[in-house]
Amino acid sequence: MNALTSLADIVGSRHLIEAEALRERPQDFWNNVPTRALALVRPASVEEVSAVLAWCNRNGSPVVPEGGRTNLIQGTAASPEAVLLSTERLNQFDAPDLGAMTVQAGSGVVLQALQESCHAAGLRFGLDFGARGSATLGGALSTNAGGFQALRYGVARDQVRGLEVVLADGTVLSHLTPYAKDNTGYDLKHLFIGSEGTLGVITRAILRLHPAPVTANTALLSFTDFDAVTRTLSRLRRDLQGTLSSFEIMWREFFEFNVDALCGGRSLSRKAARSMSCARRRVSLPIWTMLASKQ
């Protein structure tokens, strides 16, 4: 009998991919190296995650959790004897709770889908970054992602009220509390947030939400020295009274590289081309460029 048969019995044969088929898949979004692993499994519930991890524990198989595979550091690289555990089927989330301003979501939920659901309810999920359209909640929490809006809403761990995780032996730890004022002993969730899957696999979370901003104002500024950048940040944080949500610094080389790529790689209208050309002339001399957003 194939050693993986009992593993397939847990998740269903359609949701187990063995080594040979896996080699036809790139390791991640940025890397065309073939995926190396004993198998990939796609559990659909916390019970299935628990059973998979218990099987791996009994059989001495290393486990590598896998989310949206948007990381830049080969975080899902595995050894030939390892089992990849994908959270893509743990993608259910509830409607936002308008009274508590929270939402419960599975670790396989794509961030953009969660953001759009919250926005439709007049609320905002405070974590946002460029890979929102493919990155999943579990990956964001397990790496304690920072994102664009950390100044106002904090990093990934600051968005979490309650957490459900599964340990390496299959034990389920669940503390899915929606309460802001929860002072009941050890706050174990913070051990797992940022641990990158080394302590357990995140399966669900209760997330805090915020009222959606009514307006947004964005400014692009340029500076000749870094001290002016830090002084501007301090001034904006004070004068905007906590409503500054983003403050992103771009080096001159980075800015010019992207402007050149945009102008050279796309068909722009004459008006747009003139605007980009003027923008580049205005900011080509300063060393630092800063993008600030008030929302």
PDB file of C-alpha atoms in Angstrom:
ATOM      1  CA  MET A   1       0.000   0.000   0.000  1.00  0.00           C
ATOM      2  CA  ASN A   2       1.240   3.508  -0.847  1.00  0.00           C
ATOM      3  CA  ALA A   3       2.377   5.238   2.350  1.00  0.00           C
ATOM      4  CA  LEU A   4       0.353   8.283   1.334  1.00  0.00           C
ATOM      5  CA  THR A   5      -2.942   6.401   1.035  1.00  0.00           C
ATOM      6  CA  SER A   6      -3.958   7.127   4.608  1.00  0.00           C
ATOM      7  CA  LEU A   7      -3.047  10.782   4.104  1.00  0.00           C
ATOM      8  CA  ALA A   8      -5.238  10.893   0.997  1.00  0.00           C
ATOM      9  CA  ASP A   9      -8.062   9.361   3.044  1.00  0.00           C
ATOM     10  CA  ILE A  10      -7.971  12.445   5.288  1.00  0.00           C
ATOM     11  CA  VAL A  11      -8.238  15.164   2.626  1.00  0.00           C
ATOM     12  CA  GLY A  12      -9.566  13.194  -0.334  1.00  0.00           C
ATOM     13  CA  SER A  13      -7.511  11.922  -3.249  1.00  0.00           C
ATOM     14  CA  ARG A  14      -8.270  15.049  -5.308  1.00  0.00           C
ATOM     15  CA  HIS A  15      -6.553  17.157  -2.690  1.00  0.00           C
ATOM     16  CA  LEU A  16      -3.289  15.263  -2.427  1.00  0.00           C
ATOM     17  CA  ILE A  17      -0.586  15.816  -5.042  1.00  0.00           C
ATOM     18  CA  GLU A  18       2.355  13.421  -5.008  1.00  0.00           C
ATOM     19  CA  ALA A  19       6.013  14.183  -5.681  1.00  0.00           C
ATOM     20  CA  GLU A  20       6.105  13.448  -9.414  1.00  0.00           C
ATOM     21  CA  ALA A  21       3.185  15.740 -10.239  1.00  0.00           C
ATOM     22  CA  LEU A  22       4.517  18.421  -7.889  1.00  0.00           C
ATOM     23  CA  ARG A  23       7.741  18.699  -9.874  1.00  0.00           C
ATOM     24  CA  GLU A  24       5.740  20.211 -12.722  1.00  0.00           C
ATOM     25  CA  ARG A  25       4.827  23.170 -10.492  1.00  0.00           C
ATOM     26  CA  PRO A  26       7.168  26.124  -9.765  1.00  0.00           C
ATOM     27  CA  GLN A  27       8.280  26.413  -6.157  1.00  0.00           C
ATOM     28  CA  ASP A  28       6.635  29.823  -5.771  1.00  0.00           C
ATOM     29  CA  PHE A  29       5.508  32.880  -7.679  1.00  0.00           C
ATOM     30  CA  TRP A  30       9.048  34.248  -8.070  1.00  0.00           C
ATOM     31  CA  ASN A  31      11.004  31.038  -8.571  1.00  0.00           C
ATOM     32  CA  ASN A  32      10.737  28.564 -11.461  1.00  0.00           C
ATOM     33  CA  VAL A  33      12.603  25.827  -9.611  1.00  0.00           C
ATOM     34  CA  PRO A  34      10.411  22.683  -9.542  1.00  0.00           C
ATOM     35  CA  THR A  35       8.646  22.005  -6.260  1.00  0.00           C
ATOM     36  CA  ARG A  36      10.346  19.256  -4.237  1.00  0.00           C
ATOM     37  CA  ALA A  37       8.277  17.489  -1.597  1.00  0.00           C
ATOM     38  CA  LEU A  38       6.856  14.087  -0.713  1.00  0.00           C
ATOM     39  CA  ALA A  39       3.361  15.452  -1.290  1.00  0.00           C
ATOM     40  CA  LEU A  40       1.137  18.479  -1.078  1.00  0.00           C
ATOM     41  CA  VAL A  41      -2.115  18.237   0.882  1.00  0.00           C
ATOM     42  CA  ARG A  42      -5.032  20.678   0.875  1.00  0.00           C
ATOM     43  CA  PRO A  43      -7.155  20.216   4.004  1.00  0.00           C
ATOM     44  CA  ALA A  44     -10.530  21.962   4.126  1.00  0.00           C
ATOM     45  CA  SER A  45     -11.119  22.187   7.894  1.00  0.00           C
ATOM     46  CA  VAL A  46      -9.307  22.437  11.202  1.00  0.00           C
ATOM     47  CA  GLU A  47     -10.159  18.773  11.793  1.00  0.00           C
ATOM     48  CA  GLU A  48      -8.405  17.774   8.574  1.00  0.00           C
ATOM     49  CA  VAL A  49      -5.389  19.975   9.408  1.00  0.00           C
ATOM     50  CA  SER A  50      -5.212  18.270  12.802  1.00  0.00           C
ATOM     51  CA  ALA A  51      -5.361  14.797  11.246  1.00  0.00           C
ATOM     52  CA  VAL A  52      -2.709  15.665   8.639  1.00  0.00           C
ATOM     53  CA  LEU A  53      -0.291  17.001  11.244  1.00  0.00           C
ATOM     54  CA  ALA A  54      -0.893  13.996  13.484  1.00  0.00           C
ATOM     55  CA  TRP A  55      -0.094  11.699  10.508  1.00  0.00           C
ATOM     56  CA  CYS A  56       3.107  13.623   9.771  1.00  0.00           C
ATOM     57  CA  ASN A  57       4.091  13.500  13.429  1.00  0.00           C
ATOM     58  CA  ARG A  58       3.611   9.714  13.574  1.00  0.00           C
ATOM     59  CA  ASN A  59       5.541   9.188  10.350  1.00  0.00           C
ATOM     60  CA  GLY A  60       8.358  11.639  11.050  1.00  0.00           C
ATOM     61  CA  SER A  61       7.574  13.808   8.018  1.00  0.00           C
ATOM     62  CA  PRO A  62       8.596  17.486   8.116  1.00  0.00           C
ATOM     63  CA  VAL A  63       5.779  19.916   7.352  1.00  0.00           C
ATOM     64  CA  VAL A  64       5.978  23.194   5.424  1.00  0.00           C
ATOM     65  CA  PRO A  65       2.802  25.341   5.554  1.00  0.00           C
ATOM     66  CA  GLU A  66       1.936  27.076   2.301  1.00  0.00           C
ATOM     67  CA  GLY A  67      -0.351  30.046   1.662  1.00  0.00           C
ATOM     68  CA  GLY A  68      -0.423  32.373  -1.335  1.00  0.00           C
ATOM     69  CA  ARG A  69       3.261  31.659  -2.160  1.00  0.00           C
ATOM     70  CA  THR A  70       4.010  35.361  -2.647  1.00  0.00           C
ATOM     71  CA  ASN A  71       7.022  35.461  -0.309  1.00  0.00           C
ATOM     72  CA  LEU A  72      10.369  36.678  -1.639  1.00  0.00           C
ATOM     73  CA  ILE A  73      12.625  34.437   0.466  1.00  0.00           C
ATOM     74  CA  GLN A  74      11.737  30.923  -0.716  1.00  0.00           C
ATOM     75  CA  GLY A  75       9.738  30.422   2.450  1.00  0.00           C
ATOM     76  CA  THR A  76       7.905  27.390   1.045  1.00  0.00           C
ATOM     77  CA  ALA A  77      11.016  25.543  -0.133  1.00  0.00           C
ATOM     78  CA  ALA A  78      10.799  21.932   1.075  1.00  0.00           C
ATOM     79  CA  SER A  79      12.936  18.801   1.199  1.00  0.00           C
ATOM     80  CA  PRO A  80      12.003  15.626  -0.735  1.00  0.00           C
ATOM     81  CA  GLU A  81      10.666  13.944   2.419  1.00  0.00           C
ATOM     82  CA  ALA A  82       8.535  16.923   3.529  1.00  0.00           C
ATOM     83  CA  VAL A  83       4.786  17.391   3.255  1.00  0.00           C
ATOM     84  CA  LEU A  84       3.532  20.740   1.980  1.00  0.00           C
ATOM     85  CA  LEU A  85       0.337  21.773   3.763  1.00  0.00           C
ATOM     86  CA  SER A  86      -1.646  24.258   1.692  1.00  0.00           C
ATOM     87  CA  THR A  87      -4.257  26.428   3.418  1.00  0.00           C
ATOM     88  CA  GLU A  88      -6.004  27.402   0.167  1.00  0.00           C
ATOM     89  CA  ARG A  89      -9.218  25.537   1.038  1.00  0.00           C
ATOM     90  CA  LEU A  90      -9.470  27.207   4.458  1.00  0.00           C
ATOM     91  CA  ASN A  91     -10.889  30.211   2.649  1.00  0.00           C
ATOM     92  CA  GLN A  92     -14.218  30.865   4.334  1.00  0.00           C
ATOM     93  CA  PHE A  93     -14.976  34.049   6.233  1.00  0.00           C
ATOM     94  CA  ASP A  94     -18.048  35.416   7.964  1.00  0.00           C
ATOM     95  CA  ALA A  95     -19.828  38.670   7.275  1.00  0.00           C
ATOM     96  CA  PRO A  96     -18.274  41.457   9.363  1.00  0.00           C
ATOM     97  CA  ASP A  97     -19.858  41.966  12.779  1.00  0.00           C
ATOM     98  CA  LEU A  98     -20.901  45.629  12.619  1.00  0.00           C
ATOM     99  CA  GLY A  99     -21.446  45.955  16.351  1.00  0.00           C
ATOM    100  CA  ALA A 100     -18.216  44.382  17.524  1.00  0.00           C
ATOM    101  CA  MET A 101     -16.307  45.583  14.420  1.00  0.00           C
ATOM    102  CA  THR A 102     -14.692  42.162  13.979  1.00  0.00           C
ATOM    103  CA  VAL A 103     -14.669  39.415  11.372  1.00  0.00           C
ATOM    104  CA  GLN A 104     -13.813  35.709  11.593  1.00  0.00           C
ATOM    105  CA  ALA A 105     -11.752  34.357   8.710  1.00  0.00           C
ATOM    106  CA  GLY A 106      -9.896  31.207   7.718  1.00  0.00           C
ATOM    107  CA  SER A 107      -6.167  31.275   7.112  1.00  0.00           C
ATOM    108  CA  GLY A 108      -6.606  30.625   3.391  1.00  0.00           C
ATOM    109  CA  VAL A 109      -8.654  33.774   2.783  1.00  0.00           C
ATOM    110  CA  VAL A 110      -7.092  36.098   0.199  1.00  0.00           C
ATOM    111  CA  LEU A 111      -6.569  39.524   1.768  1.00  0.00           C
ATOM    112  CA  GLN A 112      -8.246  41.460  -1.030  1.00  0.00           C
ATOM    113  CA  ALA A 113     -11.441  39.421  -0.741  1.00  0.00           C
ATOM    114  CA  LEU A 114     -11.533  40.170   2.987  1.00  0.00           C
ATOM    115  CA  GLN A 115     -10.819  43.859   2.429  1.00  0.00           C
ATOM    116  CA  GLU A 116     -13.606  44.171  -0.140  1.00  0.00           C
ATOM    117  CA  SER A 117     -16.130  42.464   2.124  1.00  0.00           C
ATOM    118  CA  CYS A 118     -15.246  44.807   4.973  1.00  0.00           C
ATOM    119  CA  HIS A 119     -15.360  47.863   2.719  1.00  0.00           C
ATOM    120  CA  ALA A 120     -18.851  46.945   1.533  1.00  0.00           C
ATOM    121  CA  ALA A 121     -19.923  46.961   5.177  1.00  0.00           C
ATOM    122  CA  GLY A 122     -18.418  50.403   5.804  1.00  0.00           C
ATOM    123  CA  LEU A 123     -15.408  48.985   7.654  1.00  0.00           C
ATOM    124  CA  ARG A 124     -11.697  48.632   7.024  1.00  0.00           C
ATOM    125  CA  PHE A 125      -9.285  45.792   7.705  1.00  0.00           C
ATOM    126  CA  GLY A 126      -6.115  47.559   8.773  1.00  0.00           C
ATOM    127  CA  LEU A 127      -3.552  45.352   6.992  1.00  0.00           C
ATOM    128  CA  ASP A 128      -2.698  46.096   3.370  1.00  0.00           C
ATOM    129  CA  PHE A 129       0.256  45.479   1.054  1.00  0.00           C
ATOM    130  CA  GLY A 130       1.028  45.017  -2.625  1.00  0.00           C
ATOM    131  CA  ALA A 131       0.375  41.263  -2.806  1.00  0.00           C
ATOM    132  CA  ARG A 132      -3.170  41.639  -1.427  1.00  0.00           C
ATOM    133  CA  GLY A 133      -4.672  39.937  -4.479  1.00  0.00           C
ATOM    134  CA  SER A 134      -2.887  36.631  -3.871  1.00  0.00           C
ATOM    135  CA  ALA A 135      -1.459  36.667  -0.337  1.00  0.00           C
ATOM    136  CA  THR A 136      -3.482  34.830   2.294  1.00  0.00           C
ATOM    137  CA  LEU A 137      -4.335  35.698   5.869  1.00  0.00           C
ATOM    138  CA  GLY A 138      -2.381  32.785   7.355  1.00  0.00           C
ATOM    139  CA  GLY A 139       0.813  33.834   5.610  1.00  0.00           C
ATOM    140  CA  ALA A 140       0.357  37.462   6.656  1.00  0.00           C
ATOM    141  CA  LEU A 141      -0.150  36.488  10.289  1.00  0.00           C
ATOM    142  CA  SER A 142       2.585  33.854  10.417  1.00  0.00           C
ATOM    143  CA  THR A 143       5.109  36.417   9.139  1.00  0.00           C
ATOM    144  CA  ASN A 144       3.612  39.330  11.106  1.00  0.00           C
ATOM    145  CA  ALA A 145       3.415  41.354   7.890  1.00  0.00           C
ATOM    146  CA  GLY A 146       3.812  45.115   8.210  1.00  0.00           C
ATOM    147  CA  GLY A 147       2.061  46.631   5.222  1.00  0.00           C
ATOM    148  CA  PHE A 148       1.376  50.178   4.082  1.00  0.00           C
ATOM    149  CA  GLN A 149      -0.857  51.258   6.953  1.00  0.00           C
ATOM    150  CA  ALA A 150       1.214  50.246   9.977  1.00  0.00           C
ATOM    151  CA  LEU A 151       1.516  53.859  11.170  1.00  0.00           C
ATOM    152  CA  ARG A 152      -2.217  54.076  11.817  1.00  0.00           C
ATOM    153  CA  TYR A 153      -3.425  50.510  12.328  1.00  0.00           C
ATOM    154  CA  GLY A 154      -0.306  48.609  13.377  1.00  0.00           C
ATOM    155  CA  VAL A 155       1.208  45.450  11.896  1.00  0.00           C
ATOM    156  CA  ALA A 156      -0.471  42.063  11.416  1.00  0.00           C
ATOM    157  CA  ARG A 157      -0.454  41.061  15.090  1.00  0.00           C
ATOM    158  CA  ASP A 158      -2.300  44.261  15.990  1.00  0.00           C
ATOM    159  CA  GLN A 159      -5.266  43.169  13.852  1.00  0.00           C
ATOM    160  CA  VAL A 160      -5.877  39.917  15.765  1.00  0.00           C
ATOM    161  CA  ARG A 161      -8.351  39.449  18.614  1.00  0.00           C
ATOM    162  CA  GLY A 162      -8.477  35.636  18.665  1.00  0.00           C
ATOM    163  CA  LEU A 163      -6.641  32.772  17.011  1.00  0.00           C
ATOM    164  CA  GLU A 164      -6.992  29.073  16.276  1.00  0.00           C
ATOM    165  CA  VAL A 165      -3.858  27.013  15.594  1.00  0.00           C
ATOM    166  CA  VAL A 166      -2.912  23.358  15.263  1.00  0.00           C
ATOM    167  CA  LEU A 167       0.303  22.088  16.852  1.00  0.00           C
ATOM    168  CA  ALA A 168       2.724  19.639  15.247  1.00  0.00           C
ATOM    169  CA  ASP A 169       1.116  16.621  16.952  1.00  0.00           C
ATOM    170  CA  GLY A 170      -2.388  17.600  15.811  1.00  0.00           C
ATOM    171  CA  THR A 171      -3.480  19.286  19.039  1.00  0.00           C
ATOM    172  CA  VAL A 172      -5.910  22.149  18.354  1.00  0.00           C
ATOM    173  CA  LEU A 173      -5.528  25.335  20.388  1.00  0.00           C
ATOM    174  CA  SER A 174      -8.537  27.598  19.963  1.00  0.00           C
ATOM    175  CA  HIS A 175      -9.060  30.980  21.557  1.00  0.00           C
ATOM    176  CA  LEU A 176     -11.357  32.692  19.082  1.00  0.00           C
ATOM    177  CA  THR A 177     -12.350  35.570  21.323  1.00  0.00           C
ATOM    178  CA  PRO A 178     -13.818  38.753  19.807  1.00  0.00           C
ATOM    179  CA  TYR A 179     -13.161  40.880  22.879  1.00  0.00           C
ATOM    180  CA  ALA A 180     -10.778  43.827  22.975  1.00  0.00           C
ATOM    181  CA  LYS A 181     -10.547  43.665  26.770  1.00  0.00           C
ATOM    182  CA  ASP A 182      -9.460  40.057  27.164  1.00  0.00           C
ATOM    183  CA  ASN A 183      -7.057  39.753  30.091  1.00  0.00           C
ATOM    184  CA  THR A 184      -7.586  36.057  30.815  1.00  0.00           C
ATOM    185  CA  GLY A 185      -4.085  34.764  31.470  1.00  0.00           C
ATOM    186  CA  TYR A 186      -1.456  34.045  28.837  1.00  0.00           C
ATOM    187  CA  ASP A 187      -1.969  35.633  25.441  1.00  0.00           C
ATOM    188  CA  LEU A 188      -0.716  32.641  23.463  1.00  0.00           C
ATOM    189  CA  LYS A 189      -1.704  33.978  20.047  1.00  0.00           C
ATOM    190  CA  HIS A 190       1.342  36.218  19.940  1.00  0.00           C
ATOM    191  CA  LEU A 191       3.631  33.181  20.112  1.00  0.00           C
ATOM    192  CA  PHE A 192       2.240  31.955  16.799  1.00  0.00           C
ATOM    193  CA  ILE A 193       1.935  35.306  15.011  1.00  0.00           C
ATOM    194  CA  GLY A 194       5.324  35.898  13.425  1.00  0.00           C
ATOM    195  CA  SER A 195       6.617  32.361  14.075  1.00  0.00           C
ATOM    196  CA  GLU A 196       6.405  31.471  10.339  1.00  0.00           C
ATOM    197  CA  GLY A 197       4.747  28.113  10.966  1.00  0.00           C
ATOM    198  CA  THR A 198       7.503  26.770  13.225  1.00  0.00           C
ATOM    199  CA  LEU A 199       5.222  26.417  16.271  1.00  0.00           C
ATOM    200  CA  GLY A 200       1.955  25.488  14.607  1.00  0.00           C
ATOM    201  CA  VAL A 201      -0.359  26.066  11.658  1.00  0.00           C
ATOM    202  CA  ILE A 202      -2.811  28.970  11.911  1.00  0.00           C
ATOM    203  CA  THR A 203      -6.273  27.911  10.766  1.00  0.00           C
ATOM    204  CA  ARG A 204      -8.640  30.742  11.792  1.00  0.00           C
ATOM    205  CA  ALA A 205      -8.571  34.195  13.321  1.00  0.00           C
ATOM    206  CA  ILE A 206     -10.948  36.809  14.649  1.00  0.00           C
ATOM    207  CA  LEU A 207      -9.781  40.162  13.342  1.00  0.00           C
ATOM    208  CA  ARG A 208     -10.451  43.667  14.567  1.00  0.00           C
ATOM    209  CA  LEU A 209     -11.870  46.160  12.068  1.00  0.00           C
ATOM    210  CA  HIS A 210     -12.051  49.946  11.894  1.00  0.00           C
ATOM    211  CA  PRO A 211     -14.523  52.470  10.525  1.00  0.00           C
ATOM    212  CA  ALA A 212     -13.781  53.022   6.846  1.00  0.00           C
ATOM    213  CA  PRO A 213     -12.366  56.493   6.119  1.00  0.00           C
ATOM    214  CA  VAL A 214     -14.649  58.909   4.337  1.00  0.00           C
ATOM    215  CA  THR A 215     -11.904  60.735   2.434  1.00  0.00           C
ATOM    216  CA  ALA A 216      -8.315  60.092   1.381  1.00  0.00           C
ATOM    217  CA  ASN A 217      -5.575  62.609   0.604  1.00  0.00           C
ATOM    218  CA  THR A 218      -2.198  61.641  -0.829  1.00  0.00           C
ATOM    219  CA  ALA A 219       0.910  63.754  -1.382  1.00  0.00           C
ATOM    220  CA  LEU A 220       4.170  63.062  -3.222  1.00  0.00           C
ATOM    221  CA  LEU A 221       7.053  65.085  -1.754  1.00  0.00           C
ATOM    222  CA  SER A 222      10.774  65.175  -2.477  1.00  0.00           C
ATOM    223  CA  PHE A 223      13.715  66.051  -0.236  1.00  0.00           C
ATOM    224  CA  THR A 224      17.431  66.667  -0.488  1.00  0.00           C
ATOM    225  CA  ASP A 225      18.344  65.182   2.909  1.00  0.00           C
ATOM    226  CA  PHE A 226      17.017  62.500   5.218  1.00  0.00           C
ATOM    227  CA  ASP A 227      16.625  64.797   8.246  1.00  0.00           C
ATOM    228  CA  ALA A 228      13.928  66.674   6.352  1.00  0.00           C
ATOM    229  CA  VAL A 229      12.100  63.375   5.801  1.00  0.00           C
ATOM    230  CA  THR A 230      12.021  62.561   9.518  1.00  0.00           C
ATOM    231  CA  ARG A 231      10.997  66.101  10.454  1.00  0.00           C
ATOM    232  CA  THR A 232       8.129  65.932   7.966  1.00  0.00           C
ATOM    233  CA  LEU A 233       6.960  62.605   9.379  1.00  0.00           C
ATOM    234  CA  SER A 234       6.949  64.004  12.922  1.00  0.00           C
ATOM    235  CA  ARG A 235       5.036  67.088  11.784  1.00  0.00           C
ATOM    236  CA  LEU A 236       2.428  65.089   9.878  1.00  0.00           C
ATOM    237  CA  ARG A 237       1.845  62.676  12.744  1.00  0.00           C
ATOM    238  CA  ARG A 238       1.316  65.571  15.133  1.00  0.00           C
ATOM    239  CA  ASP A 239      -0.770  67.864  12.933  1.00  0.00           C
ATOM    240  CA  LEU A 240      -2.953  65.134  11.407  1.00  0.00           C
ATOM    241  CA  GLN A 241      -3.795  63.813  14.880  1.00  0.00           C
ATOM    242  CA  GLY A 242      -3.453  60.110  14.181  1.00  0.00           C
ATOM    243  CA  THR A 243      -5.051  60.023  10.729  1.00  0.00           C
ATOM    244  CA  LEU A 244      -1.761  59.565   8.815  1.00  0.00           C
ATOM    245  CA  SER A 245      -2.045  56.015   7.516  1.00  0.00           C
ATOM    246  CA  SER A 246       0.952  55.669   5.188  1.00  0.00           C
ATOM    247  CA  PHE A 247       4.416  57.177   4.871  1.00  0.00           C
ATOM    248  CA  GLU A 248       6.540  55.412   2.261  1.00  0.00           C
ATOM    249  CA  ILE A 249      10.080  56.499   1.341  1.00  0.00           C
ATOM    250  CA  MET A 250      11.494  55.941  -2.144  1.00  0.00           C
ATOM    251  CA  TRP A 251      15.160  56.336  -3.026  1.00  0.00           C
ATOM    252  CA  ARG A 252      15.859  58.362  -6.165  1.00  0.00           C
ATOM    253  CA  GLU A 253      17.135  55.292  -8.025  1.00  0.00           C
ATOM    254  CA  PHE A 254      13.979  53.371  -7.164  1.00  0.00           C
ATOM    255  CA  PHE A 255      11.709  56.202  -8.261  1.00  0.00           C
ATOM    256  CA  GLU A 256      13.541  56.750 -11.559  1.00  0.00           C
ATOM    257  CA  PHE A 257      13.644  53.024 -12.284  1.00  0.00           C
ATOM    258  CA  ASN A 258       9.867  52.753 -11.977  1.00  0.00           C
ATOM    259  CA  VAL A 259       9.153  55.937 -13.936  1.00  0.00           C
ATOM    260  CA  ASP A 260      11.443  54.725 -16.720  1.00  0.00           C
ATOM    261  CA  ALA A 261       9.743  51.315 -16.711  1.00  0.00           C
ATOM    262  CA  LEU A 262       6.326  52.936 -16.918  1.00  0.00           C
ATOM    263  CA  CYS A 263       7.227  55.307 -19.715  1.00  0.00           C
ATOM    264  CA  GLY A 264       9.223  52.744 -21.666  1.00  0.00           C
ATOM    265  CA  GLY A 265       7.013  49.724 -21.160  1.00  0.00           C
ATOM    266  CA  ARG A 266       3.531  51.098 -21.743  1.00  0.00           C
ATOM    267  CA  SER A 267       1.761  53.044 -24.429  1.00  0.00           C
ATOM    268  CA  LEU A 268       0.997  56.387 -22.804  1.00  0.00           C
ATOM    269  CA  SER A 269      -1.094  59.204 -24.170  1.00  0.00           C
ATOM    270  CA  ARG A 270       0.785  62.382 -25.022  1.00  0.00           C
ATOM    271  CA  LYS A 271      -0.711  64.130 -22.021  1.00  0.00           C
ATOM    272  CA  ALA A 272       0.256  61.296 -19.658  1.00  0.00           C
ATOM    273  CA  ALA A 273       3.753  61.120 -21.136  1.00  0.00           C
ATOM    274  CA  ARG A 274       4.231  64.863 -20.650  1.00  0.00           C
ATOM    275  CA  SER A 275       3.004  64.578 -17.035  1.00  0.00           C
ATOM    276  CA  MET A 276       5.417  61.759 -16.264  1.00  0.00           C
ATOM    277  CA  SER A 277       8.259  63.627 -17.931  1.00  0.00           C
ATOM    278  CA  CYS A 278       7.524  66.732 -15.863  1.00  0.00           C
ATOM    279  CA  ALA A 279       7.248  64.672 -12.693  1.00  0.00           C
ATOM    280  CA  ARG A 280      10.591  63.089 -13.353  1.00  0.00           C
ATOM    281  CA  ARG A 281      12.249  66.448 -13.965  1.00  0.00           C
ATOM    282  CA  ARG A 282      10.833  67.799 -10.728  1.00  0.00           C
ATOM    283  CA  VAL A 283      12.124  64.953  -8.545  1.00  0.00           C
ATOM    284  CA  SER A 284      15.267  63.808 -10.333  1.00  0.00           C
ATOM    285  CA  LEU A 285      17.602  65.981  -8.232  1.00  0.00           C
ATOM    286  CA  PRO A 286      16.431  65.222  -4.668  1.00  0.00           C
ATOM    287  CA  ILE A 287      17.818  62.094  -3.038  1.00  0.00           C
ATOM    288  CA  TRP A 288      14.623  61.083  -1.197  1.00  0.00           C
ATOM    289  CA  THR A 289      11.030  60.882  -2.386  1.00  0.00           C
ATOM    290  CA  MET A 290       8.178  60.335   0.062  1.00  0.00           C
ATOM    291  CA  LEU A 291       4.566  59.261  -0.508  1.00  0.00           C
ATOM    292  CA  ALA A 292       2.224  60.147   2.374  1.00  0.00           C
ATOM    293  CA  SER A 293      -1.466  59.304   2.663  1.00  0.00           C
ATOM    294  CA  LYS A 294      -4.075  60.609   5.099  1.00  0.00           C
ATOM    295  CA  GLN A 295      -7.215  58.483   5.356  1.00  0.00           C
TER     296      GLN A 295
END
